[in-house]
CSV table of C-alpha atoms in Angstrom, one decimal:
chain,number,residue,atom,x,y,z
A,148,MET,CA,-25.0,23.2,16.4
A,149,PRO,CA,-22.0,24.0,19.2
A,150,LYS,CA,-22.3,28.3,19.1
A,151,VAL,CA,-19.3,29.9,19.2
A,152,VAL,CA,-18.0,33.5,19.8
A,153,VAL,CA,-14.9,35.6,18.7
A,154,VAL,CA,-13.8,38.2,20.5
A,155,GLU,CA,-11.5,39.6,17.7
A,156,ASP,CA,-11.3,43.9,16.7
A,157,GLU,CA,-9.2,43.3,13.8
A,158,LYS,CA,-12.8,42.5,11.1
A,159,ALA,CA,-10.8,40.7,8.8
A,160,ILE,CA,-9.1,38.2,10.9
A,161,SER,CA,-12.7,37.8,12.6
A,162,ASP,CA,-14.2,38.0,9.4
A,163,ILE,CA,-13.3,34.5,7.8
A,164,ILE,CA,-12.4,33.1,11.7
A,165,LYS,CA,-17.1,33.3,11.0
A,166,TYR,CA,-16.1,31.6,6.9
A,167,ASN,CA,-14.4,28.9,8.2
A,168,LEU,CA,-15.9,28.0,11.6
A,169,GLU,CA,-19.4,28.4,9.8
A,170,LYS,CA,-18.6,25.8,6.9
A,171,GLU,CA,-17.6,23.0,9.4
A,172,GLY,CA,-21.2,24.2,11.0
A,173,TYR,CA,-21.1,26.0,13.9
A,174,GLU,CA,-23.1,28.9,14.7
A,175,VAL,CA,-20.0,32.2,15.3
A,176,LEU,CA,-21.2,35.5,17.7
A,177,VAL,CA,-18.6,37.9,17.1
A,178,ALA,CA,-17.7,40.8,18.8
A,179,TYR,CA,-15.3,44.0,18.2
A,180,ASP,CA,-14.1,45.0,21.7
A,181,GLY,CA,-13.8,43.7,25.3
A,182,GLU,CA,-16.8,45.0,26.7
A,183,GLU,CA,-19.3,44.0,23.7
A,184,GLY,CA,-17.7,40.3,23.9
A,185,LEU,CA,-17.7,39.7,27.1
A,186,GLU,CA,-21.0,41.3,27.6
A,187,MET,CA,-22.0,38.5,25.0
A,188,ILE,CA,-20.4,35.6,26.1
A,189,LEU,CA,-22.5,36.3,29.5
A,190,THR,CA,-25.8,36.3,28.0
A,191,THR,CA,-25.3,33.8,25.1
A,192,ASN,CA,-23.7,31.7,27.7
A,193,PRO,CA,-21.6,29.9,23.6
A,194,ASP,CA,-20.3,26.2,23.5
A,195,ILE,CA,-16.5,27.8,23.2
A,196,VAL,CA,-15.0,31.2,23.1
A,197,LEU,CA,-12.2,32.8,21.0
A,198,LEU,CA,-11.1,35.5,22.5
A,199,ASP,CA,-8.1,37.9,21.4
A,200,ILE,CA,-5.9,39.4,24.3
A,201,MET,CA,-4.8,43.5,22.4
A,202,MET,CA,-8.5,44.6,22.0
A,203,PRO,CA,-9.9,48.1,22.8
A,204,LYS,CA,-12.1,48.9,25.8
A,205,MET,CA,-11.0,45.9,27.6
A,206,ASP,CA,-8.5,43.5,26.7
A,207,GLY,CA,-8.5,39.7,26.5
A,208,LEU,CA,-7.9,39.2,29.6
A,209,SER,CA,-9.8,41.1,31.7
A,210,VAL,CA,-12.6,39.2,29.7
A,211,CYS,CA,-11.6,35.9,30.5
A,212,LYS,CA,-10.5,36.7,33.9
A,213,LEU,CA,-14.8,38.1,34.6
A,214,VAL,CA,-16.0,35.3,32.5
A,215,ARG,CA,-14.2,32.9,34.9
A,216,LYS,CA,-16.2,33.8,38.1
A,217,THR,CA,-19.6,32.4,36.7
A,218,LYS,CA,-18.6,30.8,33.0
A,219,ASN,CA,-16.7,27.0,32.7
A,220,MET,CA,-17.2,26.7,28.9
A,221,PRO,CA,-14.1,26.3,26.7
A,222,ILE,CA,-11.9,29.7,25.8
A,223,ILE,CA,-9.1,29.5,23.6
A,224,MET,CA,-6.7,32.7,23.7
A,225,LEU,CA,-5.8,34.0,20.4
A,226,THR,CA,-2.3,36.7,20.6
A,227,ALA,CA,0.1,38.4,17.9
A,228,LYS,CA,2.6,37.8,21.4
A,229,ALA,CA,5.0,35.6,21.6
A,230,GLU,CA,6.2,36.3,25.2
A,231,GLU,CA,5.7,33.3,27.1
A,232,ILE,CA,4.2,35.6,30.5
A,233,ASP,CA,1.1,36.1,28.0
A,234,LYS,CA,0.2,32.9,27.8
A,235,VAL,CA,1.1,31.9,31.2
A,236,VAL,CA,-1.3,34.5,32.6
A,237,GLY,CA,-4.0,33.5,30.0
A,238,LEU,CA,-3.8,30.1,31.9
A,239,GLU,CA,-3.0,30.9,34.8
A,240,LEU,CA,-7.0,33.4,34.6
A,241,GLY,CA,-9.1,30.4,33.2
A,242,ALA,CA,-7.7,30.0,30.0
A,243,ASP,CA,-8.2,25.9,28.2
A,244,ASP,CA,-5.1,27.2,24.9
A,245,TYR,CA,-3.6,29.6,23.5
A,246,ILE,CA,-2.7,29.7,19.8
A,247,THR,CA,0.0,32.9,18.1
A,248,LYS,CA,-1.4,34.9,15.3
A,249,PRO,CA,-0.1,34.7,12.9
A,250,PHE,CA,-2.0,30.7,12.2
A,251,GLY,CA,-3.5,28.1,9.9
A,252,MET,CA,-7.5,28.4,9.7
A,253,ARG,CA,-7.4,24.2,10.1
A,254,GLU,CA,-4.9,24.6,13.3
A,255,LEU,CA,-7.5,26.9,14.6
A,256,ILE,CA,-10.4,24.2,13.8
A,257,ALA,CA,-8.5,21.7,15.2
A,258,ARG,CA,-8.2,23.4,18.5
A,259,VAL,CA,-11.4,24.1,18.1
A,260,LYS,CA,-13.0,20.8,17.6
A,261,ALA,CA,-10.5,18.6,20.7
A,262,GLN,CA,-11.9,21.6,23.0
A,263,LEU,CA,-15.3,20.9,22.3
A,264,ARG,CA,-14.7,17.1,21.9
A,265,ARG,CA,-13.3,17.9,26.0
A,266,GLY,CA,-16.0,19.4,27.1
A,267,THR,CA,-18.6,16.5,25.8
A,268,SER,CA,-16.6,13.0,26.0
A,269,HIS,CA,-14.2,11.9,28.6
A,270,GLU,CA,-14.1,8.7,26.1
A,271,GLU,CA,-9.9,9.2,26.1
A,272,ILE,CA,-9.7,8.8,29.5
A,273,ARG,CA,-9.3,5.4,30.5
A,274,ILE,CA,-9.7,5.0,34.4
A,275,PRO,CA,-10.7,2.7,36.2
A,276,GLU,CA,-14.7,3.7,37.9
A,277,PRO,CA,-14.6,5.0,41.5
A,278,LEU,CA,-15.7,2.9,44.7
A,279,ASP,CA,-18.6,4.9,44.9
A,280,GLU,CA,-20.2,6.1,42.0
A,281,ASN,CA,-21.1,9.8,41.2
A,282,THR,CA,-18.5,10.9,44.9
A,283,ILE,CA,-15.1,11.0,45.7
A,284,VAL,CA,-15.1,11.3,49.1
A,285,GLU,CA,-11.2,12.7,50.7
A,286,GLY,CA,-10.9,14.6,53.8
A,287,ASN,CA,-13.3,17.3,53.9
A,288,LEU,CA,-13.5,17.2,49.2
A,289,ARG,CA,-16.5,16.2,47.7
A,290,ILE,CA,-16.1,15.2,43.9
A,291,ASN,CA,-19.6,14.8,42.8
A,292,LEU,CA,-19.0,12.9,38.9
A,293,GLU,CA,-22.1,13.3,38.1
A,294,LYS,CA,-22.8,16.8,38.5
A,295,TYR,CA,-19.4,18.0,38.2
A,296,GLU,CA,-19.4,19.6,41.0
A,297,VAL,CA,-16.4,20.1,44.0
A,298,THR,CA,-17.4,20.8,47.3
A,299,LYS,CA,-14.6,21.8,50.5
A,300,SER,CA,-16.1,21.8,53.9
A,301,GLY,CA,-19.9,21.7,52.4
A,302,LYS,CA,-18.9,25.2,50.2
A,303,ILE,CA,-18.9,24.8,46.6
A,304,ILE,CA,-15.9,25.0,44.4
A,305,ASP,CA,-15.8,26.5,41.5
A,306,LEU,CA,-13.7,25.2,39.3
A,307,THR,CA,-13.3,24.9,35.5
A,308,LEU,CA,-13.5,22.5,33.8
A,309,ARG,CA,-10.3,21.5,32.6
A,310,GLU,CA,-9.1,21.7,37.0
A,311,PHE,CA,-12.5,19.4,37.5
A,312,GLU,CA,-11.5,17.2,34.9
A,313,LEU,CA,-7.7,17.1,36.4
A,314,LEU,CA,-8.2,17.0,40.1
A,315,LYS,CA,-11.0,13.9,38.5
A,316,PHE,CA,-8.2,11.7,36.9
A,317,LEU,CA,-6.1,12.1,39.5
A,318,ALA,CA,-8.4,10.5,42.4
A,319,MET,CA,-10.1,8.2,41.0
A,320,GLN,CA,-6.5,6.8,40.7
A,321,LYS,CA,-4.7,8.3,44.8
A,322,GLY,CA,-1.1,7.5,44.6
A,323,LYS,CA,-0.7,6.7,41.6
A,324,VAL,CA,2.0,9.7,40.3
A,325,PHE,CA,1.9,10.6,36.5
A,326,THR,CA,4.1,12.8,35.0
A,327,ARG,CA,3.3,16.0,33.2
A,328,GLU,CA,3.7,14.3,29.5
A,329,ILE,CA,0.9,11.5,31.1
A,330,LEU,CA,-1.7,14.2,31.5
A,331,LEU,CA,-1.6,16.1,29.0
A,332,GLU,CA,-2.6,12.7,26.9
A,333,LYS,CA,-5.0,12.0,29.4
A,334,VAL,CA,-6.6,15.0,30.3
A,335,TRP,CA,-6.2,17.5,27.4
A,336,GLY,CA,-6.1,15.0,25.0
A,337,PHE,CA,-3.6,14.3,22.0
A,338,GLU,CA,-5.2,16.5,20.0
A,339,TYR,CA,-3.6,19.4,22.6
A,340,PHE,CA,-0.8,21.8,21.1
A,341,GLY,CA,0.2,23.2,24.2
A,342,ASP,CA,3.3,21.8,26.0
A,343,VAL,CA,3.5,20.7,29.0
A,344,ARG,CA,3.8,23.9,31.5
A,345,THR,CA,0.2,23.7,30.9
A,346,VAL,CA,0.2,21.2,34.0
A,347,ASP,CA,2.4,23.2,36.2
A,348,VAL,CA,-0.3,25.7,35.4
A,349,THR,CA,-3.6,24.3,36.1
A,350,VAL,CA,-2.0,22.3,39.3
A,351,ARG,CA,-0.6,25.6,40.7
A,352,ARG,CA,-4.8,27.6,39.8
A,353,LEU,CA,-6.2,24.1,40.7
A,354,ARG,CA,-4.4,24.3,44.5
A,355,GLU,CA,-5.2,28.0,45.6
A,356,LYS,CA,-9.2,26.9,45.1
A,357,VAL,CA,-8.6,23.6,46.7
A,358,GLU,CA,-5.4,23.5,49.7
A,359,ASP,CA,-5.9,25.8,52.6
A,360,ASP,CA,-2.5,26.7,52.0
A,361,PRO,CA,-1.6,26.6,48.4
A,362,ALA,CA,2.4,26.0,49.6
A,363,LYS,CA,1.5,23.5,50.9
A,364,ALA,CA,-0.6,21.3,49.2
A,365,THR,CA,-1.9,18.3,51.2
A,366,TYR,CA,-4.3,16.5,48.2
A,367,VAL,CA,-2.5,17.4,44.7
A,368,LEU,CA,1.4,16.8,45.4
A,369,THR,CA,4.1,16.7,43.4
A,370,LYS,CA,6.4,13.9,43.6
A,371,ARG,CA,9.8,15.6,42.8
A,372,GLY,CA,11.3,15.5,39.9
A,373,VAL,CA,8.5,13.2,37.9
A,374,GLY,CA,4.7,14.7,38.5
A,375,TYR,CA,2.0,15.1,40.7
A,376,TYR,CA,-0.4,12.5,42.2
A,377,PHE,CA,-3.1,12.4,44.8
A,378,ARG,CA,-3.1,11.9,48.6
A,379,GLY,CA,-3.6,8.2,49.2
């Protein structure tokens, strides 16, 4: 039974989310402020987190940033704000998706299922097998497909699941350029409700972790006016 942590200070909203997710067969834990939510996420290790941005004690963006230091489970941000800055900041801090209030339960459940599916199944990604069954090596970068682990010069790089999947997808087809739309389809899946800027934000986060100088990328490269590719 997949475990969901809902961090939402408005009890009416958290109650209806809990009720509908439990009807779908999920185990649901609820926290009503950021500090309680952070502790619950770190101690219960859920399969997915629904995280409100505006909360007492600690806001959702801060919680997301702290969770991402040690955990890679999918995080969906819940926000009443429509400003693009909140969405972009959330994605930059490691969120996998966002949904703006008010939202329908059908849409929320669809997003939860999509994120969980991306974390447990990779059948949608139609890519050839690497030459090495378990590891892709490029320069001082090693991508272990079996362990979902990336190392650079022997040091482990902490990537989120989406960052890893994006790097894996590009690295397994070195030199081939993909548009943002294709990357959304192949890496995020048809069920994803976001827009192409999500790809740009994830690429930026990925470069900050794997590149010596993110401003002068040597692994994840840009084809101006087209999209992104892995050096080959």
